[in-house]
């Protein structure tokens, strides 16, 4: 069989497998693929599908996107964007609405800087303007209005609260 041009995927997989201290058989079992098939991938004789690459990446505990780039399925820029989006979506410290707003801001900055808006930024990853929190909820401790200074809860601030009053 002639070797396929798969961007050094086989060499990279072999290196990652050895770094993980796994035999070919162990990795094949963990990824749910046959030992001969994985061997052919490592030798550059087969070009695996994205699904197989995802299974192998999971077994190796590495980024599937990295394997997609090596296999020529994904280009480097797309991988960086996907990884950024994945990190945001996986962050347990922010809620779903915050994640979606952050992704929308990320996409707007990319667009502003001349990058195409990602095809991966589907409608479900965007939040319309009506979902934004009213900016007044983030007011400073005192909001000076035409009626005089007010505290965050909206009550009148007393003169002792503001020496300038």
PDB file of C-alpha atoms in Angstrom:
ATOM      1  CA  UNK A   1       0.000   0.000   0.000  1.00  0.00           C
ATOM      2  CA  UNK A   2       1.191   3.506  -0.753  1.00  0.00           C
ATOM      3  CA  UNK A   3       1.528   5.914   2.131  1.00  0.00           C
ATOM      4  CA  UNK A   4      -1.126   8.625   2.303  1.00  0.00           C
ATOM      5  CA  UNK A   5      -0.345  12.250   3.016  1.00  0.00           C
ATOM      6  CA  UNK A   6      -2.009  12.703   6.386  1.00  0.00           C
ATOM      7  CA  UNK A   7       0.198  15.452   7.795  1.00  0.00           C
ATOM      8  CA  UNK A   8       2.457  13.232   9.913  1.00  0.00           C
ATOM      9  CA  UNK A   9      -0.605  11.978  11.751  1.00  0.00           C
ATOM     10  CA  UNK A  10       0.775   8.461  12.140  1.00  0.00           C
ATOM     11  CA  UNK A  11       4.101   9.626  13.527  1.00  0.00           C
ATOM     12  CA  UNK A  12       2.334  11.985  15.898  1.00  0.00           C
ATOM     13  CA  UNK A  13      -0.035   9.247  17.099  1.00  0.00           C
ATOM     14  CA  UNK A  14       2.856   6.864  17.680  1.00  0.00           C
ATOM     15  CA  UNK A  15       4.698   9.531  19.674  1.00  0.00           C
ATOM     16  CA  UNK A  16       1.613  10.311  21.783  1.00  0.00           C
ATOM     17  CA  UNK A  17       0.951   6.616  22.371  1.00  0.00           C
ATOM     18  CA  UNK A  18       4.524   6.060  23.517  1.00  0.00           C
ATOM     19  CA  UNK A  19       4.395   9.133  25.765  1.00  0.00           C
ATOM     20  CA  UNK A  20       1.248   7.678  27.329  1.00  0.00           C
ATOM     21  CA  UNK A  21       3.165   4.406  27.769  1.00  0.00           C
ATOM     22  CA  UNK A  22       0.536   2.409  25.910  1.00  0.00           C
ATOM     23  CA  UNK A  23       1.086  -0.493  23.582  1.00  0.00           C
ATOM     24  CA  UNK A  24      -0.586  -0.448  20.195  1.00  0.00           C
ATOM     25  CA  UNK A  25      -2.996  -3.128  21.436  1.00  0.00           C
ATOM     26  CA  UNK A  26      -3.832  -1.156  24.617  1.00  0.00           C
ATOM     27  CA  UNK A  27      -4.592   1.998  22.650  1.00  0.00           C
ATOM     28  CA  UNK A  28      -6.655   0.086  20.096  1.00  0.00           C
ATOM     29  CA  UNK A  29      -8.718  -1.462  22.903  1.00  0.00           C
ATOM     30  CA  UNK A  30      -9.168   1.865  24.693  1.00  0.00           C
ATOM     31  CA  UNK A  31     -10.191   3.618  21.463  1.00  0.00           C
ATOM     32  CA  UNK A  32     -12.475   0.818  20.308  1.00  0.00           C
ATOM     33  CA  UNK A  33     -10.666   0.222  17.007  1.00  0.00           C
ATOM     34  CA  UNK A  34      -8.868  -2.853  15.749  1.00  0.00           C
ATOM     35  CA  UNK A  35      -5.183  -3.301  16.405  1.00  0.00           C
ATOM     36  CA  UNK A  36      -4.336  -3.772  12.680  1.00  0.00           C
ATOM     37  CA  UNK A  37      -6.328  -0.663  11.718  1.00  0.00           C
ATOM     38  CA  UNK A  38      -4.539   1.481  14.314  1.00  0.00           C
ATOM     39  CA  UNK A  39      -1.206   0.085  13.133  1.00  0.00           C
ATOM     40  CA  UNK A  40      -2.060   1.090   9.551  1.00  0.00           C
ATOM     41  CA  UNK A  41      -2.963   4.615  10.722  1.00  0.00           C
ATOM     42  CA  UNK A  42       0.366   4.927  12.537  1.00  0.00           C
ATOM     43  CA  UNK A  43       2.229   3.774   9.432  1.00  0.00           C
ATOM     44  CA  UNK A  44       0.351   6.251   7.234  1.00  0.00           C
ATOM     45  CA  UNK A  45      -1.472   3.583   5.253  1.00  0.00           C
ATOM     46  CA  UNK A  46      -4.980   4.577   6.324  1.00  0.00           C
ATOM     47  CA  UNK A  47      -6.672   7.910   6.803  1.00  0.00           C
ATOM     48  CA  UNK A  48      -9.086   7.594   9.735  1.00  0.00           C
ATOM     49  CA  UNK A  49     -12.441   9.302   9.980  1.00  0.00           C
ATOM     50  CA  UNK A  50     -13.066  12.171  12.377  1.00  0.00           C
ATOM     51  CA  UNK A  51     -14.998   9.740  14.609  1.00  0.00           C
ATOM     52  CA  UNK A  52     -12.048   7.361  14.871  1.00  0.00           C
ATOM     53  CA  UNK A  53      -9.698  10.277  15.564  1.00  0.00           C
ATOM     54  CA  UNK A  54     -12.012  11.457  18.308  1.00  0.00           C
ATOM     55  CA  UNK A  55     -12.011   7.996  19.913  1.00  0.00           C
ATOM     56  CA  UNK A  56      -8.206   7.790  19.717  1.00  0.00           C
ATOM     57  CA  UNK A  57      -7.827  11.306  21.132  1.00  0.00           C
ATOM     58  CA  UNK A  58     -10.106  10.443  24.035  1.00  0.00           C
ATOM     59  CA  UNK A  59      -8.114   7.288  24.754  1.00  0.00           C
ATOM     60  CA  UNK A  60      -4.858   9.279  24.654  1.00  0.00           C
ATOM     61  CA  UNK A  61      -6.400  12.173  26.603  1.00  0.00           C
ATOM     62  CA  UNK A  62      -5.367  14.712  24.002  1.00  0.00           C
ATOM     63  CA  UNK A  63      -7.256  17.232  21.907  1.00  0.00           C
ATOM     64  CA  UNK A  64      -9.226  15.725  19.042  1.00  0.00           C
ATOM     65  CA  UNK A  65      -8.807  19.022  17.208  1.00  0.00           C
ATOM     66  CA  UNK A  66      -5.030  18.520  17.216  1.00  0.00           C
ATOM     67  CA  UNK A  67      -5.515  15.183  15.479  1.00  0.00           C
ATOM     68  CA  UNK A  68      -7.954  16.752  13.019  1.00  0.00           C
ATOM     69  CA  UNK A  69      -5.296  19.321  12.070  1.00  0.00           C
ATOM     70  CA  UNK A  70      -2.668  16.586  11.666  1.00  0.00           C
ATOM     71  CA  UNK A  71      -5.054  14.595   9.472  1.00  0.00           C
ATOM     72  CA  UNK A  72      -5.892  17.611   7.317  1.00  0.00           C
ATOM     73  CA  UNK A  73      -9.553  17.653   8.392  1.00  0.00           C
ATOM     74  CA  UNK A  74      -9.271  20.999  10.164  1.00  0.00           C
ATOM     75  CA  UNK A  75      -6.917  23.907   9.657  1.00  0.00           C
ATOM     76  CA  UNK A  76      -4.887  25.464  12.479  1.00  0.00           C
ATOM     77  CA  UNK A  77      -7.009  28.632  12.767  1.00  0.00           C
ATOM     78  CA  UNK A  78     -10.216  26.644  13.071  1.00  0.00           C
ATOM     79  CA  UNK A  79      -8.622  24.485  15.764  1.00  0.00           C
ATOM     80  CA  UNK A  80      -7.585  27.504  17.845  1.00  0.00           C
ATOM     81  CA  UNK A  81     -11.072  28.941  17.619  1.00  0.00           C
ATOM     82  CA  UNK A  82     -12.714  25.622  18.503  1.00  0.00           C
ATOM     83  CA  UNK A  83     -10.434  25.182  21.504  1.00  0.00           C
ATOM     84  CA  UNK A  84     -11.207  28.701  22.724  1.00  0.00           C
ATOM     85  CA  UNK A  85     -14.927  28.033  22.396  1.00  0.00           C
ATOM     86  CA  UNK A  86     -14.567  24.648  24.131  1.00  0.00           C
ATOM     87  CA  UNK A  87     -12.746  26.173  27.103  1.00  0.00           C
ATOM     88  CA  UNK A  88     -15.456  28.801  27.520  1.00  0.00           C
ATOM     89  CA  UNK A  89     -18.248  26.234  27.264  1.00  0.00           C
ATOM     90  CA  UNK A  90     -16.537  23.877  29.731  1.00  0.00           C
ATOM     91  CA  UNK A  91     -15.932  26.492  32.439  1.00  0.00           C
ATOM     92  CA  UNK A  92     -18.038  25.496  35.464  1.00  0.00           C
ATOM     93  CA  UNK A  93     -17.562  28.869  37.168  1.00  0.00           C
ATOM     94  CA  UNK A  94     -19.889  30.730  34.786  1.00  0.00           C
ATOM     95  CA  UNK A  95     -23.507  30.013  33.956  1.00  0.00           C
ATOM     96  CA  UNK A  96     -24.898  29.160  30.519  1.00  0.00           C
ATOM     97  CA  UNK A  97     -26.148  32.672  29.773  1.00  0.00           C
ATOM     98  CA  UNK A  98     -22.737  34.118  30.668  1.00  0.00           C
ATOM     99  CA  UNK A  99     -21.025  31.567  28.432  1.00  0.00           C
ATOM    100  CA  UNK A 100     -23.230  32.502  25.507  1.00  0.00           C
ATOM    101  CA  UNK A 101     -22.664  36.232  26.020  1.00  0.00           C
ATOM    102  CA  UNK A 102     -18.906  35.664  26.272  1.00  0.00           C
ATOM    103  CA  UNK A 103     -18.943  33.680  23.030  1.00  0.00           C
ATOM    104  CA  UNK A 104     -20.883  36.455  21.337  1.00  0.00           C
ATOM    105  CA  UNK A 105     -18.322  39.019  22.489  1.00  0.00           C
ATOM    106  CA  UNK A 106     -15.496  36.752  21.309  1.00  0.00           C
ATOM    107  CA  UNK A 107     -17.084  36.469  17.859  1.00  0.00           C
ATOM    108  CA  UNK A 108     -17.635  40.239  17.640  1.00  0.00           C
ATOM    109  CA  UNK A 109     -13.957  40.892  18.463  1.00  0.00           C
ATOM    110  CA  UNK A 110     -12.882  38.374  15.816  1.00  0.00           C
ATOM    111  CA  UNK A 111     -15.119  40.068  13.267  1.00  0.00           C
ATOM    112  CA  UNK A 112     -13.846  43.520  14.274  1.00  0.00           C
ATOM    113  CA  UNK A 113     -10.252  42.318  13.779  1.00  0.00           C
ATOM    114  CA  UNK A 114     -10.969  41.070  10.269  1.00  0.00           C
ATOM    115  CA  UNK A 115     -11.509  37.365  10.939  1.00  0.00           C
ATOM    116  CA  UNK A 116     -14.490  35.581   9.517  1.00  0.00           C
ATOM    117  CA  UNK A 117     -17.213  34.730  11.965  1.00  0.00           C
ATOM    118  CA  UNK A 118     -16.944  31.033  12.567  1.00  0.00           C
ATOM    119  CA  UNK A 119     -19.218  28.524  10.935  1.00  0.00           C
ATOM    120  CA  UNK A 120     -19.085  26.845  14.351  1.00  0.00           C
ATOM    121  CA  UNK A 121     -20.785  29.852  15.931  1.00  0.00           C
ATOM    122  CA  UNK A 122     -24.281  28.647  15.171  1.00  0.00           C
ATOM    123  CA  UNK A 123     -27.410  30.371  16.365  1.00  0.00           C
ATOM    124  CA  UNK A 124     -27.425  28.431  19.624  1.00  0.00           C
ATOM    125  CA  UNK A 125     -24.130  30.013  20.635  1.00  0.00           C
ATOM    126  CA  UNK A 126     -25.383  33.558  20.269  1.00  0.00           C
ATOM    127  CA  UNK A 127     -27.560  35.594  22.557  1.00  0.00           C
ATOM    128  CA  UNK A 128     -29.744  38.373  21.228  1.00  0.00           C
ATOM    129  CA  UNK A 129     -29.635  41.866  22.674  1.00  0.00           C
ATOM    130  CA  UNK A 130     -32.785  41.327  24.704  1.00  0.00           C
ATOM    131  CA  UNK A 131     -30.962  38.792  26.876  1.00  0.00           C
ATOM    132  CA  UNK A 132     -28.406  41.278  28.131  1.00  0.00           C
ATOM    133  CA  UNK A 133     -28.667  42.360  31.751  1.00  0.00           C
ATOM    134  CA  UNK A 134     -29.722  45.968  32.179  1.00  0.00           C
ATOM    135  CA  UNK A 135     -26.512  47.954  32.613  1.00  0.00           C
ATOM    136  CA  UNK A 136     -28.045  49.929  35.457  1.00  0.00           C
ATOM    137  CA  UNK A 137     -27.858  46.792  37.582  1.00  0.00           C
ATOM    138  CA  UNK A 138     -24.100  47.247  37.511  1.00  0.00           C
ATOM    139  CA  UNK A 139     -24.248  50.848  38.736  1.00  0.00           C
ATOM    140  CA  UNK A 140     -21.675  52.215  41.133  1.00  0.00           C
ATOM    141  CA  UNK A 141     -22.534  52.470  44.804  1.00  0.00           C
ATOM    142  CA  UNK A 142     -24.317  55.761  44.165  1.00  0.00           C
ATOM    143  CA  UNK A 143     -26.193  56.807  41.052  1.00  0.00           C
ATOM    144  CA  UNK A 144     -26.527  60.573  40.777  1.00  0.00           C
ATOM    145  CA  UNK A 145     -29.827  61.293  39.046  1.00  0.00           C
ATOM    146  CA  UNK A 146     -31.740  64.487  38.401  1.00  0.00           C
ATOM    147  CA  UNK A 147     -33.608  63.853  41.676  1.00  0.00           C
ATOM    148  CA  UNK A 148     -30.350  63.611  43.620  1.00  0.00           C
ATOM    149  CA  UNK A 149     -28.017  60.799  44.565  1.00  0.00           C
ATOM    150  CA  UNK A 150     -29.415  57.306  45.003  1.00  0.00           C
ATOM    151  CA  UNK A 151     -27.965  54.116  46.410  1.00  0.00           C
ATOM    152  CA  UNK A 152     -27.797  50.853  44.462  1.00  0.00           C
ATOM    153  CA  UNK A 153     -31.140  49.718  45.894  1.00  0.00           C
ATOM    154  CA  UNK A 154     -32.729  52.904  44.503  1.00  0.00           C
ATOM    155  CA  UNK A 155     -33.353  54.656  47.814  1.00  0.00           C
ATOM    156  CA  UNK A 156     -32.362  58.283  48.360  1.00  0.00           C
ATOM    157  CA  UNK A 157     -28.826  58.721  49.628  1.00  0.00           C
ATOM    158  CA  UNK A 158     -28.676  60.841  52.731  1.00  0.00           C
ATOM    159  CA  UNK A 159     -26.301  63.831  52.910  1.00  0.00           C
ATOM    160  CA  UNK A 160     -24.061  61.925  55.342  1.00  0.00           C
ATOM    161  CA  UNK A 161     -23.490  59.343  52.583  1.00  0.00           C
ATOM    162  CA  UNK A 162     -22.117  62.070  50.293  1.00  0.00           C
ATOM    163  CA  UNK A 163     -19.949  64.826  51.737  1.00  0.00           C
ATOM    164  CA  UNK A 164     -20.436  66.818  48.513  1.00  0.00           C
ATOM    165  CA  UNK A 165     -24.208  67.124  49.151  1.00  0.00           C
TER     166      UNK A 165
END
